[in-house]
Coordinates of C-alpha atoms in Angstrom, one line a residue:
M1 CA 0.0 0.1 -0.1
G2 CA 3.1 2.2 0.5
N3 CA 2.7 5.2 2.8
S4 CA -0.7 6.9 1.4
P5 CA -3.6 7.3 4.2
F6 CA -6.1 7.0 1.5
L7 CA -5.4 3.4 0.7
Y8 CA -5.2 2.4 4.3
F9 CA -8.7 3.9 4.8
I10 CA -9.7 1.8 2.1
A11 CA -8.4 -1.2 3.3
D12 CA -9.7 -0.5 6.8
Y13 CA -13.2 0.0 5.2
M14 CA -13.0 -3.4 3.5
T15 CA -12.1 -5.1 6.6
V16 CA -14.7 -4.0 8.4
R17 CA -16.8 -5.0 6.3
R18 CA -15.4 -8.4 6.3
Y19 CA -14.0 -8.9 2.8
S20 CA -11.1 -11.5 2.3
R21 CA -7.6 -9.9 2.6
R22 CA -7.0 -11.4 -1.1
T23 CA -9.9 -9.5 -2.3
I24 CA -8.6 -6.5 -0.2
R25 CA -5.1 -6.5 -1.3
S26 CA -6.1 -6.9 -5.2
Y27 CA -8.9 -4.2 -5.1
V28 CA -6.1 -1.7 -3.2
R29 CA -3.9 -2.5 -5.9
W30 CA -6.0 -1.7 -8.7
I31 CA -7.1 1.4 -7.0
K32 CA -3.5 2.4 -6.6
S33 CA -2.4 1.6 -10.1
Y34 CA -5.6 3.5 -11.0
I35 CA -4.6 6.7 -9.3
I36 CA -1.3 6.4 -10.5
F37 CA -2.2 6.3 -13.9
H38 CA -3.3 9.6 -13.4
N39 CA -0.6 11.4 -11.7
K40 CA -1.8 10.5 -8.0
R41 CA -4.7 12.6 -8.7
H42 CA -7.4 11.9 -5.9
P43 CA -10.6 9.6 -7.1
K44 CA -13.2 12.4 -6.0
N45 CA -11.6 14.7 -8.6
M46 CA -11.9 12.0 -11.6
G47 CA -14.6 10.5 -12.8
T48 CA -16.2 8.5 -15.7
R49 CA -13.8 9.8 -18.3
E50 CA -11.0 8.6 -16.4
V51 CA -11.9 5.3 -15.6
I52 CA -12.9 4.6 -19.2
E53 CA -9.5 6.0 -19.9
Y54 CA -7.7 3.6 -17.6
L55 CA -9.4 0.4 -18.8
T56 CA -9.0 1.3 -22.4
Y57 CA -5.1 1.6 -21.5
L58 CA -5.2 -1.7 -19.6
A59 CA -6.6 -3.4 -22.7
T60 CA -4.4 -1.8 -25.4
E61 CA -0.9 -0.7 -23.7
R62 CA -0.7 -3.2 -21.0
N63 CA -2.7 -6.0 -23.0
V64 CA -4.4 -7.6 -20.1
S65 CA -6.8 -10.5 -19.9
A66 CA -10.4 -10.2 -20.0
G67 CA -10.7 -11.4 -16.4
T68 CA -7.8 -9.1 -15.2
Q69 CA -9.5 -6.2 -17.0
S70 CA -12.7 -6.8 -15.4
L71 CA -10.8 -7.2 -12.0
A72 CA -9.8 -3.6 -12.4
L73 CA -13.2 -2.7 -12.8
N74 CA -14.6 -4.1 -10.3
A75 CA -11.8 -2.8 -7.8
I76 CA -12.6 0.7 -9.5
A77 CA -16.8 0.2 -9.0
F78 CA -16.1 -0.7 -5.5
L79 CA -14.0 2.7 -5.0
Y80 CA -16.7 4.9 -6.6
N81 CA -19.8 3.0 -5.6
K82 CA -19.1 1.9 -2.4
F83 CA -16.2 3.7 -0.8
L84 CA -16.7 7.1 -1.9
D85 CA -20.6 6.6 -2.3
D86 CA -20.2 8.6 -5.9
P87 CA -21.1 6.1 -8.7
I88 CA -19.7 6.2 -11.8
G89 CA -21.9 6.9 -15.0
D90 CA -22.2 4.9 -17.8
L91 CA -18.8 2.9 -19.0
G92 CA -20.0 1.8 -22.2
E93 CA -17.3 2.9 -23.9
F94 CA -14.4 1.7 -23.1
R95 CA -12.3 -1.0 -25.1
R96 CA -12.6 -4.5 -23.8
A97 CA -9.8 -6.7 -23.7
S98 CA -10.3 -9.6 -25.9
R99 CA -11.2 -13.0 -24.8
Q100 CA -8.6 -15.9 -25.8
A101 CA -10.5 -18.6 -27.9
K102 CA -10.8 -21.7 -26.0
L103 CA -9.5 -25.2 -27.2
P104 CA -11.5 -27.8 -27.2
S105 CA -11.5 -30.0 -24.6
V106 CA -12.4 -33.6 -26.6
L107 CA -11.2 -34.2 -29.8
T108 CA -12.8 -36.7 -32.3
I109 CA -12.0 -40.1 -33.3
D110 CA -10.8 -38.7 -36.9
E111 CA -8.7 -35.9 -35.0
I112 CA -7.0 -38.2 -33.0
E113 CA -6.2 -40.3 -36.0
R114 CA -4.6 -37.2 -38.3
L115 CA -2.8 -36.2 -34.9
L116 CA -0.8 -39.5 -34.5
R117 CA -0.3 -39.5 -38.0
S118 CA 1.5 -36.3 -38.2
M119 CA 3.4 -36.9 -35.3
Q120 CA 7.2 -38.3 -35.7
S121 CA 7.3 -42.2 -35.1
K122 CA 9.2 -42.1 -32.0
Y123 CA 6.5 -39.9 -30.4
R124 CA 3.7 -41.8 -32.3
L125 CA 4.2 -45.0 -30.5
M126 CA 4.5 -43.7 -27.1
A127 CA 0.9 -41.5 -28.0
C128 CA -0.2 -44.8 -29.5
I129 CA 0.7 -46.4 -26.3
I130 CA -1.3 -44.2 -24.2
D131 CA -4.0 -44.1 -26.7
R132 CA -4.3 -47.9 -26.3
Y133 CA -4.0 -47.5 -22.4
L134 CA -6.7 -45.2 -21.8
F135 CA -8.9 -46.1 -24.0
P136 CA -8.9 -49.8 -25.0
A137 CA -11.3 -50.9 -27.6

């Protein structure tokens, strides 16, 4: 937290309301990052525009994941909505981090056969043994 009385205040506020230590650490870290990004301006002197700028920066410059950007948004929303009791406006304009495509969890028999055919012979043997061991005919 550094030596910031403001950040200590936030941590105390969350502790009294029984937030987990992990959530407190995470939220305080993101709030601190938000404040530093805006040259240590007090959040009371900032608003929706600054939040949008910060969230867009996270997605475009820092290339954070969608989940990380969402966590930062939750921390900042907590700061304004709960701690400062000054709800932020519509944030529909910020650039959202892209979600990575998920790999399929199951391969078809045809996909497995093509995968095995494309492997070098010494690795193909091991893969075939594993395949037969795990999935006997």
